[in-house]
mmCIF file of C-alpha atoms in Angstrom:
data_model
loop_
_atom_site.group_PDB
_atom_site.id
_atom_site.type_symbol
_atom_site.label_atom_id
_atom_site.label_comp_id
_atom_site.label_asym_id
_atom_site.label_seq_id
_atom_site.Cartn_x
_atom_site.Cartn_y
_atom_site.Cartn_z
ATOM 1 C CA UNK A 475 -153.870 -109.294 146.574
ATOM 2 C CA UNK A 476 -154.058 -110.763 143.082
ATOM 3 C CA UNK A 477 -150.598 -109.464 142.282
ATOM 4 C CA UNK A 478 -149.155 -111.856 144.869
ATOM 5 C CA UNK A 479 -151.348 -114.828 144.011
ATOM 6 C CA UNK A 480 -150.665 -114.893 140.266
ATOM 7 C CA UNK A 481 -146.881 -115.444 140.543
ATOM 8 C CA UNK A 482 -147.461 -118.043 143.253
ATOM 9 C CA UNK A 483 -149.886 -119.885 140.973
ATOM 10 C CA UNK A 484 -147.393 -119.753 138.098
ATOM 11 C CA UNK A 485 -144.593 -121.180 140.254
ATOM 12 C CA UNK A 486 -146.857 -123.967 141.479
ATOM 13 C CA UNK A 487 -147.932 -124.870 137.941
ATOM 14 C CA UNK A 488 -144.331 -124.885 136.730
ATOM 15 C CA UNK A 489 -143.242 -127.138 139.591
ATOM 16 C CA UNK A 490 -145.867 -129.843 138.972
ATOM 17 C CA UNK A 491 -143.683 -131.854 136.514
ATOM 18 C CA UNK A 492 -140.694 -131.483 138.831
ATOM 19 C CA UNK A 493 -142.745 -132.907 141.701
ATOM 20 C CA UNK A 494 -143.630 -135.885 139.504
ATOM 21 C CA UNK A 495 -139.970 -136.469 138.731
ATOM 22 C CA UNK A 496 -139.010 -136.239 142.412
ATOM 23 C CA UNK A 497 -141.741 -138.690 143.452
ATOM 24 C CA UNK A 498 -140.676 -141.030 140.605
ATOM 25 C CA UNK A 499 -144.194 -141.006 139.091
ATOM 26 C CA UNK A 500 -142.853 -139.890 135.732
ATOM 27 C CA UNK A 501 -139.434 -140.509 134.278
ATOM 28 C CA UNK A 502 -137.627 -140.198 130.990
ATOM 29 C CA UNK A 503 -139.356 -138.763 127.952
ATOM 30 C CA UNK A 504 -142.711 -138.261 129.666
ATOM 31 C CA UNK A 505 -141.198 -136.013 132.342
ATOM 32 C CA UNK A 506 -139.109 -134.178 129.761
ATOM 33 C CA UNK A 507 -142.148 -133.464 127.579
ATOM 34 C CA UNK A 508 -144.199 -132.325 130.578
ATOM 35 C CA UNK A 509 -141.493 -129.914 131.702
ATOM 36 C CA UNK A 510 -140.968 -128.512 128.199
ATOM 37 C CA UNK A 511 -144.726 -128.143 127.744
ATOM 38 C CA UNK A 512 -145.053 -126.248 131.009
ATOM 39 C CA UNK A 513 -142.175 -123.913 130.158
ATOM 40 C CA UNK A 514 -143.615 -123.209 126.691
ATOM 41 C CA UNK A 515 -147.013 -122.504 128.215
ATOM 42 C CA UNK A 516 -145.453 -120.204 130.809
ATOM 43 C CA UNK A 517 -143.612 -118.144 128.212
ATOM 44 C CA UNK A 518 -146.700 -118.026 125.970
ATOM 45 C CA UNK A 519 -148.814 -116.699 128.844
ATOM 46 C CA UNK A 520 -146.045 -114.240 129.738
ATOM 47 C CA UNK A 521 -145.924 -112.995 126.145
ATOM 48 C CA UNK A 522 -149.702 -112.645 126.030
ATOM 49 C CA UNK A 523 -149.633 -110.691 129.313
ATOM 50 C CA UNK A 524 -147.118 -108.269 127.826
ATOM 51 C CA UNK A 525 -148.902 -107.903 124.494
ATOM 52 C CA UNK A 526 -152.449 -107.717 125.903
ATOM 53 C CA UNK A 527 -152.333 -106.239 129.429
ATOM 54 C CA UNK A 528 -155.390 -107.132 131.474
ATOM 55 C CA UNK A 529 -156.967 -104.796 134.001
ATOM 56 C CA UNK A 530 -155.564 -101.708 135.668
ATOM 57 C CA UNK A 531 -152.647 -103.374 137.408
ATOM 58 C CA UNK A 532 -150.335 -100.538 136.321
ATOM 59 C CA UNK A 533 -151.225 -96.964 137.162
ATOM 60 C CA UNK A 534 -150.700 -94.090 134.724
ATOM 61 C CA UNK A 535 -147.849 -92.664 136.797
ATOM 62 C CA UNK A 536 -146.044 -95.975 136.797
ATOM 63 C CA UNK A 537 -146.523 -96.393 133.051
ATOM 64 C CA UNK A 538 -145.110 -92.914 132.457
ATOM 65 C CA UNK A 539 -142.100 -93.629 134.674
ATOM 66 C CA UNK A 540 -141.463 -96.892 132.846
ATOM 67 C CA UNK A 541 -141.636 -95.185 129.457
ATOM 68 C CA UNK A 542 -139.164 -92.544 130.666
ATOM 69 C CA UNK A 543 -136.753 -95.240 131.822
ATOM 70 C CA UNK A 544 -137.060 -97.240 128.597
ATOM 71 C CA UNK A 545 -136.363 -94.167 126.488
ATOM 72 C CA UNK A 546 -133.370 -93.216 128.601
ATOM 73 C CA UNK A 547 -129.809 -94.334 127.786
ATOM 74 C CA UNK A 548 -129.201 -95.041 131.466
ATOM 75 C CA UNK A 549 -131.571 -98.004 131.359
ATOM 76 C CA UNK A 550 -129.479 -99.613 128.623
ATOM 77 C CA UNK A 551 -126.396 -99.088 130.761
ATOM 78 C CA UNK A 552 -128.022 -101.041 133.580
ATOM 79 C CA UNK A 553 -129.020 -103.762 131.134
ATOM 80 C CA UNK A 554 -125.446 -103.939 129.812
ATOM 81 C CA UNK A 555 -124.071 -104.132 133.357
ATOM 82 C CA UNK A 556 -126.490 -106.926 134.236
ATOM 83 C CA UNK A 557 -125.540 -108.855 131.113
ATOM 84 C CA UNK A 558 -121.823 -108.411 131.827
ATOM 85 C CA UNK A 559 -122.166 -109.811 135.334
ATOM 86 C CA UNK A 560 -124.629 -112.555 134.391
ATOM 87 C CA UNK A 561 -122.819 -113.880 131.345
ATOM 88 C CA UNK A 562 -119.443 -113.549 133.058
ATOM 89 C CA UNK A 563 -120.737 -115.610 135.969
ATOM 90 C CA UNK A 564 -122.146 -118.267 133.664
ATOM 91 C CA UNK A 565 -118.795 -118.463 131.865
ATOM 92 C CA UNK A 566 -117.041 -118.713 135.215
ATOM 93 C CA UNK A 567 -119.295 -121.556 136.260
ATOM 94 C CA UNK A 568 -118.617 -123.464 133.046
ATOM 95 C CA UNK A 569 -114.852 -122.960 133.345
ATOM 96 C CA UNK A 570 -114.672 -123.921 137.015
ATOM 97 C CA UNK A 571 -116.944 -126.944 136.508
ATOM 98 C CA UNK A 572 -114.431 -128.299 134.004
ATOM 99 C CA UNK A 573 -111.188 -127.254 135.728
ATOM 100 C CA UNK A 574 -111.904 -127.979 139.401
ATOM 101 C CA UNK A 575 -112.607 -131.748 139.132
ATOM 102 C CA UNK A 576 -109.532 -132.175 136.934
ATOM 103 C CA UNK A 577 -107.458 -130.213 139.437
ATOM 104 C CA UNK A 578 -108.734 -132.314 142.336
ATOM 105 C CA UNK A 579 -107.903 -135.500 140.445
ATOM 106 C CA UNK A 580 -104.415 -134.258 139.611
ATOM 107 C CA UNK A 581 -103.728 -133.224 143.217
ATOM 108 C CA UNK A 582 -104.957 -136.569 144.510
ATOM 109 C CA UNK A 583 -102.442 -138.354 142.276
ATOM 110 C CA UNK A 584 -99.529 -135.977 142.878
ATOM 111 C CA UNK A 585 -99.736 -133.373 145.674
ATOM 112 C CA UNK A 586 -96.852 -131.392 144.124
ATOM 113 C CA UNK A 587 -99.123 -130.037 141.363
ATOM 114 C CA UNK A 588 -101.409 -128.221 143.794
ATOM 115 C CA UNK A 589 -100.178 -124.731 142.900
ATOM 116 C CA UNK A 590 -100.474 -125.380 139.146
ATOM 117 C CA UNK A 591 -103.980 -126.783 139.551
ATOM 118 C CA UNK A 592 -105.007 -123.824 141.699
ATOM 119 C CA UNK A 593 -103.900 -121.427 138.966
ATOM 120 C CA UNK A 594 -106.161 -123.084 136.387
ATOM 121 C CA UNK A 595 -109.167 -122.907 138.701
ATOM 122 C CA UNK A 596 -108.424 -119.266 139.535
ATOM 123 C CA UNK A 597 -108.206 -118.374 135.835
ATOM 124 C CA UNK A 598 -111.769 -119.582 135.386
ATOM 125 C CA UNK A 599 -112.945 -117.536 138.353
ATOM 126 C CA UNK A 600 -111.283 -114.468 136.889
ATOM 127 C CA UNK A 601 -113.912 -114.357 134.141
ATOM 128 C CA UNK A 602 -116.599 -113.451 136.678
ATOM 129 C CA UNK A 603 -114.367 -110.780 138.169
ATOM 130 C CA UNK A 604 -113.833 -109.254 134.727
ATOM 131 C CA UNK A 605 -117.599 -109.173 134.170
ATOM 132 C CA UNK A 606 -118.077 -107.447 137.520
ATOM 133 C CA UNK A 607 -115.328 -104.951 136.696
ATOM 134 C CA UNK A 608 -116.933 -104.080 133.345
ATOM 135 C CA UNK A 609 -120.334 -103.666 135.032
ATOM 136 C CA UNK A 610 -118.785 -101.422 137.674
ATOM 137 C CA UNK A 611 -117.205 -99.246 134.975
ATOM 138 C CA UNK A 612 -120.471 -99.026 133.011
ATOM 139 C CA UNK A 613 -122.534 -98.011 136.033
ATOM 140 C CA UNK A 614 -119.978 -95.426 137.194
ATOM 141 C CA UNK A 615 -120.056 -93.764 133.782
ATOM 142 C CA UNK A 616 -123.712 -92.789 134.240
#
């Protein structure tokens, strides 16, 4: 039961500054400092939970399975695949967020440039596809 309540409590505590911003009780620097303070506290508690585990939340069998996975090269392959997809998607989002509004503005001024504008947006989306392709190749190797 506690395993489900602890993450819920953490999410609630992290959302308190956001609720203040939404309700317009705190704005500007005060809200920024509250949010940064909550995130720093969250990561400090997370680090302490990893360094000093409390209680018997993890059984011996689970700990042994985790140590086998960590010492296995396959786990690093999954990590590499996740990073390829995640970072490729972030790069895609950055590229499309810059190219798509410019393309829409160009098409609204001159509809003849639609195909050229579409190519620039599609090039940005290709980055995510390349990340997925690399992840697919990594996972199929193992």
